[in-house]
XYZ file of C-alpha atoms in Angstrom:
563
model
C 2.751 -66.767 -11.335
C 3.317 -68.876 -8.496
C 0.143 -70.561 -8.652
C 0.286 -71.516 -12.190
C 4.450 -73.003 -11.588
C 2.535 -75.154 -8.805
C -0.039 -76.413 -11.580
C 2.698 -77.521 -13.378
C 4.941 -79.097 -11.030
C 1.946 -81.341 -9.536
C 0.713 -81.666 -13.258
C 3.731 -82.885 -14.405
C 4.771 -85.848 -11.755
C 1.150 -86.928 -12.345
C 1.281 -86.796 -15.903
C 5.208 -89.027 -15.993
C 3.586 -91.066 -14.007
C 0.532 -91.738 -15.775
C 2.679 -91.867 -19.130
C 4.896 -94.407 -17.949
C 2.842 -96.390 -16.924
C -0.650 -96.222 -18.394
C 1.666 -96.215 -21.707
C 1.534 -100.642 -21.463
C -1.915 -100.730 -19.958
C -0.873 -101.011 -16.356
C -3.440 -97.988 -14.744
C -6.821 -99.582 -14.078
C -9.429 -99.434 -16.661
C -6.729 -97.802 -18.836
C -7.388 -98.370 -22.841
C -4.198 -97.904 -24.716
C -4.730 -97.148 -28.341
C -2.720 -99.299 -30.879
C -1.752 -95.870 -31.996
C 0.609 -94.865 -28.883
C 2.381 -98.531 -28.829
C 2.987 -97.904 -32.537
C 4.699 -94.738 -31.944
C 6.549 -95.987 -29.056
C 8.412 -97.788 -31.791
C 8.768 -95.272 -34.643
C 8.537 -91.979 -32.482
C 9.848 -90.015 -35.009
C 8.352 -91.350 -38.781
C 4.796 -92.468 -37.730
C 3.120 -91.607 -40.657
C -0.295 -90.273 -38.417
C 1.657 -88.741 -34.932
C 4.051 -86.248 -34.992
C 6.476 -86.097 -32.279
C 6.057 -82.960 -30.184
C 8.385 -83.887 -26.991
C 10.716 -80.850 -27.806
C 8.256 -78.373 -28.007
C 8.058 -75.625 -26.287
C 10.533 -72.422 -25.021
C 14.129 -74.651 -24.281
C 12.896 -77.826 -25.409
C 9.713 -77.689 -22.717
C 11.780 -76.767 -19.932
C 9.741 -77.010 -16.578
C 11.064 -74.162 -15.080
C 11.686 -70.784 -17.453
C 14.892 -68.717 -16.376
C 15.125 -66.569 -13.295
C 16.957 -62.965 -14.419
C 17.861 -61.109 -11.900
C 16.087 -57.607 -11.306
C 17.643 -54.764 -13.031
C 14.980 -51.822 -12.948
C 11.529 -50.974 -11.273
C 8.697 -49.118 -13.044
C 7.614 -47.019 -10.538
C 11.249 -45.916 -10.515
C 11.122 -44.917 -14.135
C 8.058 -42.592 -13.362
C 5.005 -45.168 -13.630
C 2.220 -45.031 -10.654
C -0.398 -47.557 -9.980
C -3.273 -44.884 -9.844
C -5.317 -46.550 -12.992
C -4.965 -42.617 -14.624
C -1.455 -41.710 -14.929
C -0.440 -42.716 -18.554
C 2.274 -45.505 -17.609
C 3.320 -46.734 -21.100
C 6.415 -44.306 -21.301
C 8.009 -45.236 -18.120
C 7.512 -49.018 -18.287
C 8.913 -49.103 -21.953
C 11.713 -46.706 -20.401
C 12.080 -48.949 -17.969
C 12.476 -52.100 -20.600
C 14.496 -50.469 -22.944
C 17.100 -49.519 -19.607
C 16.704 -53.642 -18.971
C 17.364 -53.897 -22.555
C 21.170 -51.781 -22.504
C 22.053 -53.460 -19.551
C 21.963 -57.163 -21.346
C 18.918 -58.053 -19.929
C 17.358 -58.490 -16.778
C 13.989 -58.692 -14.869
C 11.754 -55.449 -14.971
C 9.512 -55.730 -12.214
C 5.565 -53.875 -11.931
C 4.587 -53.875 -8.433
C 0.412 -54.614 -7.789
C -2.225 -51.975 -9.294
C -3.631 -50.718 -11.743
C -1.546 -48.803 -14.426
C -3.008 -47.041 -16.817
C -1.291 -47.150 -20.299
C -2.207 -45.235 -23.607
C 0.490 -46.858 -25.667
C 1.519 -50.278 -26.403
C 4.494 -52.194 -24.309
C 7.347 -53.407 -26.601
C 10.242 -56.041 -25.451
C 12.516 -55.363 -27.763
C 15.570 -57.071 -26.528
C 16.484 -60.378 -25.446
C 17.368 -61.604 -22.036
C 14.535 -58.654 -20.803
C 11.610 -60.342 -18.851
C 8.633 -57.823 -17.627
C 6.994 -59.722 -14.598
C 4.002 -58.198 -12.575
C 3.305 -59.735 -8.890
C 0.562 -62.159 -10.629
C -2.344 -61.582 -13.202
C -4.566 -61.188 -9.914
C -2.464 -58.324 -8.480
C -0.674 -56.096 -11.487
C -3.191 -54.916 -13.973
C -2.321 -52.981 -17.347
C -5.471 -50.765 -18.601
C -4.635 -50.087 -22.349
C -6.934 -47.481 -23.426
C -6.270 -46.841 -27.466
C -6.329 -50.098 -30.002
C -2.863 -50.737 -32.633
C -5.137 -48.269 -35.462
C -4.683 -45.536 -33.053
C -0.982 -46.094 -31.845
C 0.217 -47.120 -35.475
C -2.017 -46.686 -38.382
C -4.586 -48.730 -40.508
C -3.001 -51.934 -41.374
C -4.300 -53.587 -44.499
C -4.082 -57.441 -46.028
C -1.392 -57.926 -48.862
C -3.684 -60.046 -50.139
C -6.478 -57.051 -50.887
C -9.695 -56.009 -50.108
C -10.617 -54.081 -46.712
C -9.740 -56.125 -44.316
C -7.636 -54.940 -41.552
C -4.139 -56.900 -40.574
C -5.141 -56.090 -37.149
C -7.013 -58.766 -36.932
C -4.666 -61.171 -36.931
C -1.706 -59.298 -36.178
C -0.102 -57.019 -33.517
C -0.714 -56.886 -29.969
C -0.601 -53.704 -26.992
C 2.139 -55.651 -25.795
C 4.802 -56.842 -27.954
C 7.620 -59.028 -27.949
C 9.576 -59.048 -31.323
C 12.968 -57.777 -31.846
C 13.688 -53.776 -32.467
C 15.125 -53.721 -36.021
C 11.849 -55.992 -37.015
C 9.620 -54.515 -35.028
C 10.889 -50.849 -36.839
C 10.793 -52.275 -40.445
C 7.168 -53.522 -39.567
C 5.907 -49.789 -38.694
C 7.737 -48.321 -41.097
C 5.899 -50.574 -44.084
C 2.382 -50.311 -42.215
C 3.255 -46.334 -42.522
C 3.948 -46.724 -46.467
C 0.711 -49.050 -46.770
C 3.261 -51.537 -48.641
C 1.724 -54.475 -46.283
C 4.234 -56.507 -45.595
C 5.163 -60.473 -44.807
C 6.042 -60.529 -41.103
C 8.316 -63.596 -40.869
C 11.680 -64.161 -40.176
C 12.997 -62.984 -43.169
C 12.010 -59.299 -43.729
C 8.788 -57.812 -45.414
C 9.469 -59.155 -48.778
C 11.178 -62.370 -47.698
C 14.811 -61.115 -48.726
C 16.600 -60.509 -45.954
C 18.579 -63.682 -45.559
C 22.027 -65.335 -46.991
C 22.849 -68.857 -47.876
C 25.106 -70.659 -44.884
C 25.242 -73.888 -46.390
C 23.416 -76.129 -48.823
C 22.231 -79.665 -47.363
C 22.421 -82.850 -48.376
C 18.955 -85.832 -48.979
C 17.823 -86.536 -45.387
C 14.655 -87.938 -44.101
C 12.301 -86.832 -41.638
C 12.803 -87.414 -38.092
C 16.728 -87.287 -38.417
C 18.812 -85.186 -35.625
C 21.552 -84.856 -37.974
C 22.285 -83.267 -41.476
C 25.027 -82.961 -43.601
C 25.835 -80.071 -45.205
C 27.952 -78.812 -48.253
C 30.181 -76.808 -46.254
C 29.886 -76.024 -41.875
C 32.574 -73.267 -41.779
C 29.790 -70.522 -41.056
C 28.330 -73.369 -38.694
C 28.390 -73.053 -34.575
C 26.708 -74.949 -31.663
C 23.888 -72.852 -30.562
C 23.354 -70.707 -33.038
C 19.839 -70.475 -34.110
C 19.325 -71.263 -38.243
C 16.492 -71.387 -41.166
C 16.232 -74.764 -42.841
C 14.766 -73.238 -46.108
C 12.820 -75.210 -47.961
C 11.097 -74.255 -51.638
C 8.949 -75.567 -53.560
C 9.054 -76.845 -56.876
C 6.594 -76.858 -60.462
C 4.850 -79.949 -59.246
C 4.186 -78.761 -56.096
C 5.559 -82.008 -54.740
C 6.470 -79.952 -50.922
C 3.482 -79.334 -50.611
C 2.380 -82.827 -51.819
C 4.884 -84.177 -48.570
C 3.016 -82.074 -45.894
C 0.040 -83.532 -46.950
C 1.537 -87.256 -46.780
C 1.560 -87.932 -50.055
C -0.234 -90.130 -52.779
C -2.672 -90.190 -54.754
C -5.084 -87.328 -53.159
C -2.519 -84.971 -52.789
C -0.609 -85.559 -56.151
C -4.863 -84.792 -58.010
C -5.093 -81.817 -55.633
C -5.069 -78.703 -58.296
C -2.780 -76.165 -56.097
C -1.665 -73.862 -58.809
C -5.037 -71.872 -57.815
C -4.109 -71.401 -54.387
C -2.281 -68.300 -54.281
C -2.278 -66.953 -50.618
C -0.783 -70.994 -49.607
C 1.913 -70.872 -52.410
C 3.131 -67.051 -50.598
C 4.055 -68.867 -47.602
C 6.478 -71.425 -49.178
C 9.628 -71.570 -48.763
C 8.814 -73.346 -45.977
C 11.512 -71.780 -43.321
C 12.045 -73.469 -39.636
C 13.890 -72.071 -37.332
C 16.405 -74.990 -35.454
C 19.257 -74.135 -33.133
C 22.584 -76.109 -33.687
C 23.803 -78.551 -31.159
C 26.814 -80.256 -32.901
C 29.312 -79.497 -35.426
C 31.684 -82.357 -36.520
C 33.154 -82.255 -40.106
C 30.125 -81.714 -42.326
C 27.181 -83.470 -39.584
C 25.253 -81.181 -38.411
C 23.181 -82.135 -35.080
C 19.756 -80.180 -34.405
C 17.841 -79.919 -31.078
C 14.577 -81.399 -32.977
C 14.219 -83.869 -35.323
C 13.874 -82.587 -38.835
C 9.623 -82.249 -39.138
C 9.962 -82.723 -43.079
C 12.141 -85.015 -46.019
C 14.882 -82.952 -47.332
C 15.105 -83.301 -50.916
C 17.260 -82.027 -53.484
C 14.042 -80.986 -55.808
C 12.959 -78.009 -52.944
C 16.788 -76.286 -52.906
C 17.409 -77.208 -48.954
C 19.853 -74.616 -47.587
C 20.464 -73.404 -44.320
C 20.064 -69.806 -44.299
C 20.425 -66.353 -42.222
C 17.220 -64.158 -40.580
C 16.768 -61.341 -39.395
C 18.194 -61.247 -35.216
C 16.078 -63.525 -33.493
C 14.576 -61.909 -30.238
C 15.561 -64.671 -27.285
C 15.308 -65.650 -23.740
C 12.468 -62.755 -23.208
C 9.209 -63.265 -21.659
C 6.339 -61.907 -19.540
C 4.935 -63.074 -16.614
C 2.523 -62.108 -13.636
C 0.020 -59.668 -15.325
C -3.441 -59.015 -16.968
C -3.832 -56.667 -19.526
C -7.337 -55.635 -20.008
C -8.133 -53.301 -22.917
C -11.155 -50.380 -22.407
C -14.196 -52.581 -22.994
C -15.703 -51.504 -26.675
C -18.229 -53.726 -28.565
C -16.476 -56.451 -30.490
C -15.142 -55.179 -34.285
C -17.614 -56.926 -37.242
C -15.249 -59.624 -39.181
C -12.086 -59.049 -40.296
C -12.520 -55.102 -39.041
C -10.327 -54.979 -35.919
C -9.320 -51.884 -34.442
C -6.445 -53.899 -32.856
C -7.248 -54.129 -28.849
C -4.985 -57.033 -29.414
C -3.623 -58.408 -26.391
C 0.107 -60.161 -26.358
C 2.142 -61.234 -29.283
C 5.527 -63.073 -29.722
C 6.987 -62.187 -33.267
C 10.015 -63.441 -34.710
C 10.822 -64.738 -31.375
C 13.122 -68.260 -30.358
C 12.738 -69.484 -26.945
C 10.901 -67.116 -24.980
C 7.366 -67.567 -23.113
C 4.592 -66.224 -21.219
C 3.489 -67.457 -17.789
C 0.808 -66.696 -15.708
C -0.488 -63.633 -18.312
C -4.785 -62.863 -18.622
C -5.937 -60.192 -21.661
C -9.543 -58.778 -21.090
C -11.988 -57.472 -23.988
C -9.270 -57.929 -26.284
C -10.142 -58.201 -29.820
C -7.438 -60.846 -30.605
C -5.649 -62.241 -27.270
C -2.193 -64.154 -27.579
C -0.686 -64.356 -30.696
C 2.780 -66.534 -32.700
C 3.475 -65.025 -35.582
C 6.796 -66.433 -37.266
C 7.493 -67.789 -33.380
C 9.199 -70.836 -33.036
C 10.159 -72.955 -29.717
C 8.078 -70.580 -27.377
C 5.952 -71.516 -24.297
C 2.524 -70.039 -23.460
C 1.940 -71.427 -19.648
C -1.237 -70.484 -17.873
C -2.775 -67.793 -19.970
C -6.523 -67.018 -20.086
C -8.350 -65.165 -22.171
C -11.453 -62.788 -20.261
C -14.168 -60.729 -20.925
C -16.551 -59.749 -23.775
C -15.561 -61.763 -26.615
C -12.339 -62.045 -29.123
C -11.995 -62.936 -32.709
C -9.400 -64.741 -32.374
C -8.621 -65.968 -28.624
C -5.168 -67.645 -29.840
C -3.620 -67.420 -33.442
C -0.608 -69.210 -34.387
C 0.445 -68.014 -38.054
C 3.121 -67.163 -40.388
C 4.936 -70.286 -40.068
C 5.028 -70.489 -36.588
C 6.694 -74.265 -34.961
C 7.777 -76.264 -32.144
C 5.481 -74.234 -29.666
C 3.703 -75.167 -26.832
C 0.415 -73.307 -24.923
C -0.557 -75.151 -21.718
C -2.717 -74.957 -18.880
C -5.085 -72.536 -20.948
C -8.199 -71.272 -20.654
C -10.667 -69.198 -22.340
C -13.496 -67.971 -20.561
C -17.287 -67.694 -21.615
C -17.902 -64.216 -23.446
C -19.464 -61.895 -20.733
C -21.600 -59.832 -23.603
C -23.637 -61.423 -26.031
C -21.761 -61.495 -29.724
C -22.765 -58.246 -31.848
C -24.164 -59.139 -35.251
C -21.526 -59.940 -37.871
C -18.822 -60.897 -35.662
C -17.043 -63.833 -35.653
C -15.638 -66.313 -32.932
C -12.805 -69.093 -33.858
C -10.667 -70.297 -30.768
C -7.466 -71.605 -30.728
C -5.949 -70.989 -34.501
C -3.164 -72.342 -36.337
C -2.531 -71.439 -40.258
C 0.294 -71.179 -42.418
C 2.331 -74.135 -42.485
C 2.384 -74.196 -39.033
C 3.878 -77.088 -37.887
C 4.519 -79.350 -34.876
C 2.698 -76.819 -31.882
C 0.998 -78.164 -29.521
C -2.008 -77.225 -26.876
C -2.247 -79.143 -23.768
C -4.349 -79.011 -20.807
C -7.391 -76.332 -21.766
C -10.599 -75.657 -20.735
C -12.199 -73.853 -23.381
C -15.938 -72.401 -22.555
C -15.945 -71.180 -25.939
C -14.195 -71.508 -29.603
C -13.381 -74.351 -31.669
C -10.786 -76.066 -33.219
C -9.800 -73.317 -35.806
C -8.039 -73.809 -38.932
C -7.637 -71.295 -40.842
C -6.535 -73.785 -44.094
C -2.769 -72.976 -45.409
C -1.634 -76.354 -45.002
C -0.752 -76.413 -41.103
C 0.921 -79.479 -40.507
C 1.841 -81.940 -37.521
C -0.062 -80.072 -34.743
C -1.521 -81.715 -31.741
C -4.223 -80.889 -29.214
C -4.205 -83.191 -26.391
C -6.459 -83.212 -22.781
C -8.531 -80.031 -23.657
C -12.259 -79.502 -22.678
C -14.357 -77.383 -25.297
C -17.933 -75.544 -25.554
C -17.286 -75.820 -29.528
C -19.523 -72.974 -30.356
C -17.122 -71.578 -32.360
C -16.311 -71.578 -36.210
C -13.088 -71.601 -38.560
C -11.877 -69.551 -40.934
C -9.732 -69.312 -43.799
C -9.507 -67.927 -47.599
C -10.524 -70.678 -50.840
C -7.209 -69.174 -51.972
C -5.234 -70.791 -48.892
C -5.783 -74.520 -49.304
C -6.307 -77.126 -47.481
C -7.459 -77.200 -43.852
C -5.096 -79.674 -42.881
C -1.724 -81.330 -43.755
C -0.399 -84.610 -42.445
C 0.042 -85.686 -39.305
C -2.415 -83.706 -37.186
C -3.643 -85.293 -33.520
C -6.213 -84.759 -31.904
C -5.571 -87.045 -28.512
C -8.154 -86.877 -25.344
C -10.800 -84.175 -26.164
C -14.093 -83.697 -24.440
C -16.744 -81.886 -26.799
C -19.017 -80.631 -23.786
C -21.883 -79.528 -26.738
C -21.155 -82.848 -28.188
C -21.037 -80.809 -31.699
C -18.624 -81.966 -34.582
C -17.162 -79.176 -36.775
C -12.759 -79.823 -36.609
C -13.103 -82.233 -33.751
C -13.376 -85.464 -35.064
C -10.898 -85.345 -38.017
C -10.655 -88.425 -39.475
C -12.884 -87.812 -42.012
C -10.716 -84.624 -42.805
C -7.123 -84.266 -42.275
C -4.839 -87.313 -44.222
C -2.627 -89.619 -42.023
C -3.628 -88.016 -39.127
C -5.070 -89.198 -36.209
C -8.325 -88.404 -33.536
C -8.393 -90.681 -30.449
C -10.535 -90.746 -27.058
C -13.082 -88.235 -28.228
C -16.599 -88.285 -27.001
C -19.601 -88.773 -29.538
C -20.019 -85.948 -31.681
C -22.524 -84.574 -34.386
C -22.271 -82.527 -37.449
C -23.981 -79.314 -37.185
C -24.636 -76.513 -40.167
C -20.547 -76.124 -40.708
C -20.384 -79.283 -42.535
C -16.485 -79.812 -44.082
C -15.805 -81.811 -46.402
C -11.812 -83.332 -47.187
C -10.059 -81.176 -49.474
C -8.194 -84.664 -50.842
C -9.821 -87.054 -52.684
C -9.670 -90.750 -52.018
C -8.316 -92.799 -48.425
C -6.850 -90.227 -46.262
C -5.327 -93.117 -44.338
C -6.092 -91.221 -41.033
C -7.240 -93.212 -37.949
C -9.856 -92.871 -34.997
C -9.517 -94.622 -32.323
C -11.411 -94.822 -28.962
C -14.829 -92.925 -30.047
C -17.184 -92.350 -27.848
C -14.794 -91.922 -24.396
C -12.856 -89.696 -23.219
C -10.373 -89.813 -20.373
C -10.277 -93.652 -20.764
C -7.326 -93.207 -23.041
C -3.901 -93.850 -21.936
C -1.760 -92.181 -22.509
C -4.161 -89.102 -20.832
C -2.190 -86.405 -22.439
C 0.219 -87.650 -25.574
C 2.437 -84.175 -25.094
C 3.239 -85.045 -21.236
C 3.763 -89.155 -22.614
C 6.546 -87.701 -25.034
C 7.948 -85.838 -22.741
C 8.296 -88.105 -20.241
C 9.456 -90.886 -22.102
C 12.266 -88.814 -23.592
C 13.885 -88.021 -26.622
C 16.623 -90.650 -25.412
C 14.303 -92.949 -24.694
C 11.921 -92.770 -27.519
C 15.100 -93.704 -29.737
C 16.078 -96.222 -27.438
C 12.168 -97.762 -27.964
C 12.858 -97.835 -31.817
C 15.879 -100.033 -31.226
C 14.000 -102.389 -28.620
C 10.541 -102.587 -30.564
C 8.580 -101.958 -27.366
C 5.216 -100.691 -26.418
C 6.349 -98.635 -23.708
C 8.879 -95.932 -23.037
């Protein structure tokens, strides 16, 4: 834990540095793309960069919060000997954490054996080992075991598992429980933020036309309305499809795309993003982001109710390694999934490793969470990182996933770091990826940005016909270095409309050949092909940050090319 809060504190003066000012050319041999002066000046309405500076568990807080320490394991019965079953007396010990309001449960170094999953069920309860190289958790029975077979709601045999659930689990306990109980009824559920068949919310408000990139709203009526609390902008879609038309950027190619087809993408709209108030004066509204999409009066905006948010939790300081079994065949996982943050608001992960895990850290419906110095280990995963059921505003840094240490078994499948599901504005920063690729796993993600990453792209994507396009507007690709030098989701120009690849190295196409699922210009831009590193800004998440919200607004007034 310590070590990776030390990455991050040298990272980060290096990186303000380098942002402020590399941003107007001044760091030698810097090349600053007409791209980042651009957005300097319309920060939040560029039509090809989104604006991720307020991504990330509190708005990309530095520093996470310190609760004190309100229980032990080894006090609740657990003991480091790698064969007592553990699982009881650390959730005992969380759930103790948990009735006291939260807290900091602590797991001493060594090995603890556990033949159940771990479940944070509360909010304000942290679990923190003494550091992924000293507290190990050795889960020996995969979420098929613990739970039951999980199938898709969208048919055939695939199991959920393999995209779903993880041996530990943060989500909170009334979702978590209507979860299990569906998965025990085989009526498969949705697992976002409002229930399993997307009823369980009320109307707060209705909302007045407002444009993307605005801070404020105004709404019908704010009398249910309270700084800080935490709120679904619900958006739906109409006949013409015309939402889904605006994630893509509009136009012409979007408008001829035929989307009536495209049943599994049309199940995830309403588009729902969780946003915590700030302000309430009269009927304005203030948000801590800037709203990532138009608000028309065509898609019914409302701001709505969810199901209780699970907040302020994390884990930190631990590796859980699953029993090593060969890697499941596609789409067949037993579920030695590794951590997952599910209907979860500003919580993180810090210093966390998963070993021979078939899927390793997941967001599903997580918004506004932080994923700081995780790695994924050992003989291979499916997925290494998903990021799915509308999941936003999160941030994974300083990650790593390490070469597979057994070959792949026949009919298995590698992606890397996934994001699906009108998924929008999440960002990765600061990898070093010996394997995967650039997954997307097509339902329209949107406004998602990897930035300073190093990649063995030996990986492939995913995704159903029946889920649409790869891409929506506004992805980034910003300072990537393709050590294979192979294409497939790198370069995206070619691909993703009004979006944007810059300071990539030369790549090539190899058998996965794409092509765009829109017709006609994409209007997306590629700049500074062929290098890498030579771009400045180095890292466009850490030149948002440290230019500032406040500043980035003051930029739009001044029309300048810096911050």
């Amino acid at each position: 834990m310590g070590k990776a809060h030390l990455t991050r504190r040298a990272l980060l003066g290096g990186a303000t540095a380098v942002a402020l000012g590399a941003a107007t050319g001044a760091a030698a041999g810097a090349e600053v793309p007409s791209l980042w002066r651009e957005f300097t000046r319309t920060p939040f309405t560029h039509p090809q960069i989104p604006y991720i500076g307020r991504a990330g568990c509190h708005g990309g807080a530095a520093r996470f919060p310190r609760r004190p320490v309100v229980a032990e394991v080894t006090d609740f019965g657990a003991v480091p000997d790698g064969t007592t079953d553990c699982a009881p007396a650390i959730n005992r010990a969380i759930a103790a954490a948990g009735r006291a309001g939260g807290g900091t449960v602590t797991i001493p170094p060594g090995t603890f054996r556990i033949d159940g999953l771990i479940r944070v069920a509360d909010s304000n309860v942290v679990l923190r080992g003494a550091g992924s190289d000293r507290t190990k958790l050795y889960a020996t029975k995969n979420l098929t075991e613990l739970i039951g077979v999980y199938g898709s709601r969208y048919g055939g045999d695939k199991s959920s598992w393999s995209w779903a659930g993880g041996l530990i689990w943060l989500a909170p306990q009334t979702r978590w429980d209507s979860l299990v109980a569906a998965i025990g009824a085989r009526a498969w559920p949705f697992e976002g933020w409002t229930g399993n068949r997307r009823d369980e919310w009320t109307t707060l408000t209705t909302v007045e036309p407002a444009r993307q990139g605005s801070w404020t709203l105004t709404v019908a009526d704010s009398r249910q309305l309270r700084p800080g609390q935490l709120v679904l902008l619900r958006l739906a879609d109409d006949a013409d499809h015309t939402l889904l038309e605006h994630m893509s950027g509009g136009g012409p190619g979007p408008q001829a795309y035929y989307w009536a087809d495209k049943t599994k993408l049309t199940s995830y709209v309403p588009y729902e993003w969780p946003v915590r108030i700030t302000r309430v004066h009269g009927r304005r509204v203030t948000l801590e982001r800037p709203l990532p999409l138009d608000v028309r009066p065509d898609w019914d905006p409302r701001l709505t109710t969810h199901v209780p948010e699970l907040t302020g939790a994390g884990v930190e300081g631990l590796t859980l390694e699953a029993m090593e079994t060969p890697q499941s065949q596609h789409l067949l996982d037993k579920g030695y999934n590794g951590v997952v943050l599910q209907c979860a608001y500003d919580c993180w992960l810090d210093d966390v490793t998963v070993r021979h895990v078939d899927n390793g850290f997941g967001l599903v419906a997580a918004s506004a969470c932080t994923l700081r110095g995780t790695r994924v280990s050992g003989r291979g995963s499916h997925h290494p990182y998903f990021c799915r059921e509308g999941s936003h505003d999160n941030l994974i840094e300083d990650f790593t996933i390490e070469e597979r240490t057994v070959p792949a078994p026949p009919n298995t499948q590698l992606h890397g770091i996934n994001v699906e599901g009108l998924s929008s504005y999440n960002v990765w920063s600061r990898g070093d990826m010996r394997m995967g690729t650039f997954d997307s796993h097509r339902g329209l993600p949107f406004a998602n940005v990897r930035t300073d990453i190093t990649v063995n792209n030996n990986g492939r994507h995913g995704g159903d016909a029946s889920a649409g396009p790869l891409f929506g507007a506004r992805f980034t690709h910003w300072n990537v270095r393709v050590t294979n030098g192979r294409a497939g989701l790198m370069k995206i120009d070619g691909l993703a409309p009004y979006s944007a690849t810059v300071g990539l190295n030369t790549v090539t196409e190899f058998d996965q050949i794409d092509v765009p699922d829109f017709t006609g210009e994409l209007h997306s831009r590629l700049e500074l092909y062929g290098t890498t590193d030579a771009v400045r800004p180095r890292n466009l998440y850490e030149a948002q940050r440290a230019c500032g919200a406040r500043g980035l607004r003051g930029s739009e007034r001044r029309s300048s090319t810096g911050c």
